[in-house]
Amino acid sequence: MLKRPTRSPAHAGSPSRSAPSRPQAPGRPRTDSAPLRLPPWPPADALATAFLLAVPVVAGVLAGRSLAELLGRGVPVPRGRDVTGTVRAQAQDMIYWTMRRYGIGDAILGELLERPLPSEDIHALLLLALYRLVAEPEDNHTTVDQAVEAAGHLAGGRFRALVNGVLRNALRRRERLAQALAGNEDAQTWHPAWWRDKLRLAYPDRWQELLVAANLAPPMALRVNRRRAAVAEMAERLAAVDCPSTPVGAEGLALARPRPVQDIPGFAEGLVSVQDPGAQRAAHLLELAAGQRILDACAAPGGKAAHILELADVRLLALDVSPERCQRIEQNLERLGLAAAVKAADCRDTARWWDGKPFDRILADVPCSASGVARRHPDSKWLRRPEDIASFARTQGEILRALWPTLARGGKMLYATCSVFPEENTGQIAAFLADPAIQGQAALLHEETWLPGPDHDGFYYALLHKPL
C-alpha cells in the first residue's frame, strides 16, 4: 500500500494518499538460502540499466514519497555507475508513464499474484516492465529479458524467476486480463474513485475529458525573458535547432516537441524559462507598474516571481516555507539576471517576516492538491487522500486571512492555485468574501478557471481588491 508521507500535505511539495491494496504474490519465495552471486552491472546503454535507475524512484513513490522530491535533480545515478544520457531519459519516461497508469498496473498485478510481494523494488520493477510491455509491444522479448536481468541486481537476485514468470504470464493472459479488468474503473481511467467522483460532481459535462487530459504527456512551453530577448528572436533560434514553436500569450512559445532544457538555446544564459502558458497568466493579471512593492507569498520554485521581475521594475519579496526551495528561487533569479529579497518563512506567520509596510500587490499562489497539473505529477492521484483536500482548503483560508492585512488600501491580491477542485478555488474565494471579518473590505475584480487541455495545464485565478 502506498504510505502517506509524514509531512503535513500543506507543506509537502507533492501529495499523499493511500493507494489500492498491494498486489499479492504467488507463493512465498525462499529466504533461507544464500543470496545468488550478482552479475556485473548491465551495459551503460542497456534497457536493464534504465530499469535499475527507475526502480528506486518508483519504489520511493510506493513508500509514500513524491516524484518531485525523488527527481529534484533528475533520475539519480548510483555512484560509480556509467549510464548514457539516453538511458537516463528512458528511465525518467518509464517512471512517469508507470505512475500515470499505476491504476491499471496495480490491477494487473492483483490478478496475477496471490501473496504479498516480498520486495518493494521487485514490485516497482514489475510495474515498470508491465508498462513497457504495453508501450513497446514489438519489443516484448527484450522487455522480459532485460527486466529479468535487472531483477538479478535487486533483493540479492532471488526473484529473477518470479519476475520472468509474472511477465510471461501477463503476455499469455493478455486477453483474459483485459476482460477481467473491463469493469475496474481505477484500471480503465487511471484514477482513483474519489478523484473521479469529485470531478464528476464539479464538472458533470466535462469530467471524462478531464480524466483523459490528466493521462496525457504534458505540453512544454517557454517564457521569453523580455529583458534579454524578443519572442520572435527566440522562435528563430529554436527553429534553427529543429525545435519548432508557436507563440502563445504575450511572452510564451509552445514547443511542438518537449526538449531537455540543456538542449534549448538560450536557457543557460537566462533568455528563456520553462513555464506553462496557464502559469504565465499570473504576472499579467497582477496589473504591474514600476515602483510597486510586491509580495510573492509562496514563491518556490520562482517562476512567477521571475516573470513579475521581467515585466516591471518592482521591489519584490519572495517567501517560501522551505530554505531548500528558497535556494532554488535564488538560483533561478540568478540565471535570469534578476534580483529580489528571498526569505524562508511561513507566510501565515507575518510577525516573523513582515516589516509593517503594506504591499501594492500580493501573489498568493497557495499550496494545493495540484489536481490541475496531475499529468506532470502523476503520483499525486495515488498519494493524495480525499481528506487532504479539506486540509489544503484550511491552509488556503489561513493564508488569505493572514496576508490580507499586509495589502495596502487600493492594492490587489491575486489568489492562484493549480487545482481544478472547487473547494480550493471558487469555494475558497466565496468563503473568504463571506467572512464577517472581511465583508466590505474586499472585492472580487476578476476570476478565471483554466481547465487542463492539450495546450496548457489547469489553473484558477481570483483577483481581489482592497478598497481605499
PDB file of C-alpha atoms in Angstrom, residues 8-158:
ATOM      1  CA  SER A   8       1.826  17.771   6.504  1.00  0.00           C
ATOM      2  CA  PRO A   9       0.360  17.995   2.996  1.00  0.00           C
ATOM      3  CA  ALA A  10       0.066  21.723   3.354  1.00  0.00           C
ATOM      4  CA  HIS A  11       3.861  21.992   3.265  1.00  0.00           C
ATOM      5  CA  ALA A  12       4.678  18.989   1.121  1.00  0.00           C
ATOM      6  CA  GLY A  13       5.896  19.537  -2.423  1.00  0.00           C
ATOM      7  CA  SER A  14       3.690  16.685  -3.548  1.00  0.00           C
ATOM      8  CA  PRO A  15       0.682  14.855  -2.235  1.00  0.00           C
ATOM      9  CA  SER A  16      -0.177  11.791  -0.254  1.00  0.00           C
ATOM     10  CA  ARG A  17      -2.926   9.182  -0.293  1.00  0.00           C
ATOM     11  CA  SER A  18      -3.424   5.548   0.477  1.00  0.00           C
ATOM     12  CA  ALA A  19      -3.277   3.535  -2.717  1.00  0.00           C
ATOM     13  CA  PRO A  20      -5.076   0.417  -3.853  1.00  0.00           C
ATOM     14  CA  SER A  21      -4.149  -2.714  -1.944  1.00  0.00           C
ATOM     15  CA  ARG A  22      -0.704  -4.040  -2.605  1.00  0.00           C
ATOM     16  CA  PRO A  23      -0.795  -6.988  -5.019  1.00  0.00           C
ATOM     17  CA  GLN A  24      -0.374 -10.498  -3.774  1.00  0.00           C
ATOM     18  CA  ALA A  25       2.462 -12.784  -4.847  1.00  0.00           C
ATOM     19  CA  PRO A  26       2.101 -16.455  -5.825  1.00  0.00           C
ATOM     20  CA  GLY A  27       3.954 -18.417  -3.219  1.00  0.00           C
ATOM     21  CA  ARG A  28       6.430 -17.001  -0.764  1.00  0.00           C
ATOM     22  CA  PRO A  29       9.944 -17.300  -2.175  1.00  0.00           C
ATOM     23  CA  ARG A  30      12.623 -18.970  -0.150  1.00  0.00           C
ATOM     24  CA  THR A  31      14.526 -16.605   2.101  1.00  0.00           C
ATOM     25  CA  ASP A  32      16.692 -19.136   3.920  1.00  0.00           C
ATOM     26  CA  SER A  33      19.061 -19.758   1.022  1.00  0.00           C
ATOM     27  CA  ALA A  34      22.215 -17.733   0.443  1.00  0.00           C
ATOM     28  CA  PRO A  35      21.862 -14.786  -1.957  1.00  0.00           C
ATOM     29  CA  LEU A  36      22.783 -15.516  -5.539  1.00  0.00           C
ATOM     30  CA  ARG A  37      26.004 -14.021  -6.799  1.00  0.00           C
ATOM     31  CA  LEU A  38      25.090 -10.758  -8.507  1.00  0.00           C
ATOM     32  CA  PRO A  39      26.039 -10.397 -12.186  1.00  0.00           C
ATOM     33  CA  PRO A  40      28.047  -7.406 -13.407  1.00  0.00           C
ATOM     34  CA  TRP A  41      26.156  -4.106 -13.756  1.00  0.00           C
ATOM     35  CA  PRO A  42      24.459  -4.045 -17.191  1.00  0.00           C
ATOM     36  CA  PRO A  43      25.987  -2.023 -20.043  1.00  0.00           C
ATOM     37  CA  ALA A  44      25.513   1.759 -19.882  1.00  0.00           C
ATOM     38  CA  ASP A  45      23.060   1.720 -22.794  1.00  0.00           C
ATOM     39  CA  ALA A  46      21.033  -1.346 -21.761  1.00  0.00           C
ATOM     40  CA  LEU A  47      17.306  -1.381 -21.006  1.00  0.00           C
ATOM     41  CA  ALA A  48      18.152  -3.273 -17.796  1.00  0.00           C
ATOM     42  CA  THR A  49      20.170  -0.242 -16.722  1.00  0.00           C
ATOM     43  CA  ALA A  50      17.164   2.015 -17.341  1.00  0.00           C
ATOM     44  CA  PHE A  51      15.056  -0.345 -15.213  1.00  0.00           C
ATOM     45  CA  LEU A  52      17.618  -0.222 -12.393  1.00  0.00           C
ATOM     46  CA  LEU A  53      17.657   3.585 -12.470  1.00  0.00           C
ATOM     47  CA  ALA A  54      13.857   3.746 -12.410  1.00  0.00           C
ATOM     48  CA  VAL A  55      13.193   1.119  -9.720  1.00  0.00           C
ATOM     49  CA  PRO A  56      14.273   3.110  -6.621  1.00  0.00           C
ATOM     50  CA  VAL A  57      12.209   6.097  -7.750  1.00  0.00           C
ATOM     51  CA  VAL A  58       9.006   4.089  -8.276  1.00  0.00           C
ATOM     52  CA  ALA A  59       9.686   2.175  -5.055  1.00  0.00           C
ATOM     53  CA  GLY A  60      10.042   5.515  -3.280  1.00  0.00           C
ATOM     54  CA  VAL A  61       6.606   6.597  -4.507  1.00  0.00           C
ATOM     55  CA  LEU A  62       5.145   3.259  -3.375  1.00  0.00           C
ATOM     56  CA  ALA A  63       6.567   4.079   0.067  1.00  0.00           C
ATOM     57  CA  GLY A  64       4.843   7.483   0.091  1.00  0.00           C
ATOM     58  CA  ARG A  65       7.462   9.907  -1.263  1.00  0.00           C
ATOM     59  CA  SER A  66       6.725  12.281  -4.136  1.00  0.00           C
ATOM     60  CA  LEU A  67       8.251  12.309  -7.602  1.00  0.00           C
ATOM     61  CA  ALA A  68       9.048  15.983  -7.098  1.00  0.00           C
ATOM     62  CA  GLU A  69      11.208  15.023  -4.129  1.00  0.00           C
ATOM     63  CA  LEU A  70      12.757  11.956  -5.715  1.00  0.00           C
ATOM     64  CA  LEU A  71      13.513  13.574  -9.081  1.00  0.00           C
ATOM     65  CA  GLY A  72      14.537  17.016  -7.861  1.00  0.00           C
ATOM     66  CA  ARG A  73      17.762  16.858  -9.874  1.00  0.00           C
ATOM     67  CA  GLY A  74      16.724  14.241 -12.401  1.00  0.00           C
ATOM     68  CA  VAL A  75      16.921  10.451 -12.241  1.00  0.00           C
ATOM     69  CA  PRO A  76      19.579   9.566  -9.631  1.00  0.00           C
ATOM     70  CA  VAL A  77      22.550   7.548 -10.879  1.00  0.00           C
ATOM     71  CA  PRO A  78      24.380   5.325  -8.375  1.00  0.00           C
ATOM     72  CA  ARG A  79      27.890   6.487  -7.631  1.00  0.00           C
ATOM     73  CA  GLY A  80      30.459   4.888  -9.887  1.00  0.00           C
ATOM     74  CA  ARG A  81      27.919   3.640 -12.433  1.00  0.00           C
ATOM     75  CA  ASP A  82      28.273   4.544 -16.084  1.00  0.00           C
ATOM     76  CA  VAL A  83      24.996   5.332 -17.873  1.00  0.00           C
ATOM     77  CA  THR A  84      24.196   7.198 -21.059  1.00  0.00           C
ATOM     78  CA  GLY A  85      22.009  10.282 -21.226  1.00  0.00           C
ATOM     79  CA  THR A  86      19.614   8.336 -23.446  1.00  0.00           C
ATOM     80  CA  VAL A  87      19.154   5.617 -20.838  1.00  0.00           C
ATOM     81  CA  ARG A  88      18.635   8.174 -18.092  1.00  0.00           C
ATOM     82  CA  ALA A  89      15.929   9.855 -20.212  1.00  0.00           C
ATOM     83  CA  GLN A  90      14.408   6.434 -20.922  1.00  0.00           C
ATOM     84  CA  ALA A  91      14.270   5.709 -17.193  1.00  0.00           C
ATOM     85  CA  GLN A  92      12.528   9.010 -16.483  1.00  0.00           C
ATOM     86  CA  ASP A  93       9.989   8.417 -19.244  1.00  0.00           C
ATOM     87  CA  MET A  94       9.195   4.958 -17.830  1.00  0.00           C
ATOM     88  CA  ILE A  95       8.838   6.376 -14.320  1.00  0.00           C
ATOM     89  CA  TYR A  96       6.281   8.979 -15.322  1.00  0.00           C
ATOM     90  CA  TRP A  97       4.236   6.656 -17.505  1.00  0.00           C
ATOM     91  CA  THR A  98       4.301   3.897 -14.900  1.00  0.00           C
ATOM     92  CA  MET A  99       2.859   6.308 -12.337  1.00  0.00           C
ATOM     93  CA  ARG A 100       0.290   7.709 -14.801  1.00  0.00           C
ATOM     94  CA  ARG A 101      -1.041   4.218 -15.390  1.00  0.00           C
ATOM     95  CA  TYR A 102      -0.487   2.936 -11.869  1.00  0.00           C
ATOM     96  CA  GLY A 103      -4.185   2.082 -11.574  1.00  0.00           C
ATOM     97  CA  ILE A 104      -4.037  -0.493 -14.350  1.00  0.00           C
ATOM     98  CA  GLY A 105      -0.555  -1.770 -13.481  1.00  0.00           C
ATOM     99  CA  ASP A 106      -1.595  -2.398  -9.887  1.00  0.00           C
ATOM    100  CA  ALA A 107      -4.828  -4.066 -11.029  1.00  0.00           C
ATOM    101  CA  ILE A 108      -2.935  -6.398 -13.379  1.00  0.00           C
ATOM    102  CA  LEU A 109      -0.609  -7.479 -10.589  1.00  0.00           C
ATOM    103  CA  GLY A 110      -3.655  -8.025  -8.401  1.00  0.00           C
ATOM    104  CA  GLU A 111      -4.927 -10.525 -10.989  1.00  0.00           C
ATOM    105  CA  LEU A 112      -1.593 -12.281 -11.451  1.00  0.00           C
ATOM    106  CA  LEU A 113      -0.342 -12.564  -7.877  1.00  0.00           C
ATOM    107  CA  GLU A 114      -1.673 -14.322  -4.799  1.00  0.00           C
ATOM    108  CA  ARG A 115       0.565 -13.254  -1.913  1.00  0.00           C
ATOM    109  CA  PRO A 116       2.319 -10.042  -0.925  1.00  0.00           C
ATOM    110  CA  LEU A 117       5.418  -9.289  -2.929  1.00  0.00           C
ATOM    111  CA  PRO A 118       8.417  -9.631  -0.614  1.00  0.00           C
ATOM    112  CA  SER A 119      10.294  -6.651  -2.055  1.00  0.00           C
ATOM    113  CA  GLU A 120       9.183  -3.097  -2.912  1.00  0.00           C
ATOM    114  CA  ASP A 121      11.939  -2.983  -5.523  1.00  0.00           C
ATOM    115  CA  ILE A 122      10.512  -6.058  -7.269  1.00  0.00           C
ATOM    116  CA  HIS A 123       7.027  -4.524  -7.075  1.00  0.00           C
ATOM    117  CA  ALA A 124       8.389  -1.382  -8.754  1.00  0.00           C
ATOM    118  CA  LEU A 125      10.259  -3.384 -11.402  1.00  0.00           C
ATOM    119  CA  LEU A 126       7.121  -5.325 -12.327  1.00  0.00           C
ATOM    120  CA  LEU A 127       5.072  -2.119 -12.665  1.00  0.00           C
ATOM    121  CA  LEU A 128       7.756  -0.624 -14.916  1.00  0.00           C
ATOM    122  CA  ALA A 129       8.017  -3.741 -17.059  1.00  0.00           C
ATOM    123  CA  LEU A 130       4.230  -4.068 -17.397  1.00  0.00           C
ATOM    124  CA  TYR A 131       4.107  -0.516 -18.700  1.00  0.00           C
ATOM    125  CA  ARG A 132       6.806  -1.236 -21.276  1.00  0.00           C
ATOM    126  CA  LEU A 133       5.030  -4.384 -22.469  1.00  0.00           C
ATOM    127  CA  VAL A 134       2.163  -2.105 -23.483  1.00  0.00           C
ATOM    128  CA  ALA A 135       4.269   0.805 -24.735  1.00  0.00           C
ATOM    129  CA  GLU A 136       6.635  -1.320 -26.852  1.00  0.00           C
ATOM    130  CA  PRO A 137       4.656  -4.449 -27.838  1.00  0.00           C
ATOM    131  CA  GLU A 138       7.031  -5.263 -30.691  1.00  0.00           C
ATOM    132  CA  ASP A 139       9.855  -5.476 -28.151  1.00  0.00           C
ATOM    133  CA  ASN A 140       8.230  -7.778 -25.580  1.00  0.00           C
ATOM    134  CA  HIS A 141      11.009 -10.355 -25.633  1.00  0.00           C
ATOM    135  CA  THR A 142      13.601  -7.688 -24.844  1.00  0.00           C
ATOM    136  CA  THR A 143      11.438  -6.198 -22.092  1.00  0.00           C
ATOM    137  CA  VAL A 144      11.080  -9.538 -20.312  1.00  0.00           C
ATOM    138  CA  ASP A 145      14.734 -10.450 -20.789  1.00  0.00           C
ATOM    139  CA  GLN A 146      16.007  -7.103 -19.528  1.00  0.00           C
ATOM    140  CA  ALA A 147      13.575  -6.984 -16.595  1.00  0.00           C
ATOM    141  CA  VAL A 148      14.861 -10.394 -15.512  1.00  0.00           C
ATOM    142  CA  GLU A 149      18.415  -9.104 -15.927  1.00  0.00           C
ATOM    143  CA  ALA A 150      17.545  -6.126 -13.699  1.00  0.00           C
ATOM    144  CA  ALA A 151      15.937  -8.447 -11.129  1.00  0.00           C
ATOM    145  CA  GLY A 152      19.310 -10.127 -10.790  1.00  0.00           C
ATOM    146  CA  HIS A 153      20.600  -6.933  -9.162  1.00  0.00           C
ATOM    147  CA  LEU A 154      17.686  -6.487  -6.730  1.00  0.00           C
ATOM    148  CA  ALA A 155      16.929  -8.204  -3.427  1.00  0.00           C
ATOM    149  CA  GLY A 156      20.018 -10.381  -3.685  1.00  0.00           C
ATOM    150  CA  GLY A 157      18.959 -11.624  -7.105  1.00  0.00           C
ATOM    151  CA  ARG A 158      16.487 -14.097  -5.587  1.00  0.00           C
TER     152      ARG A 158
END
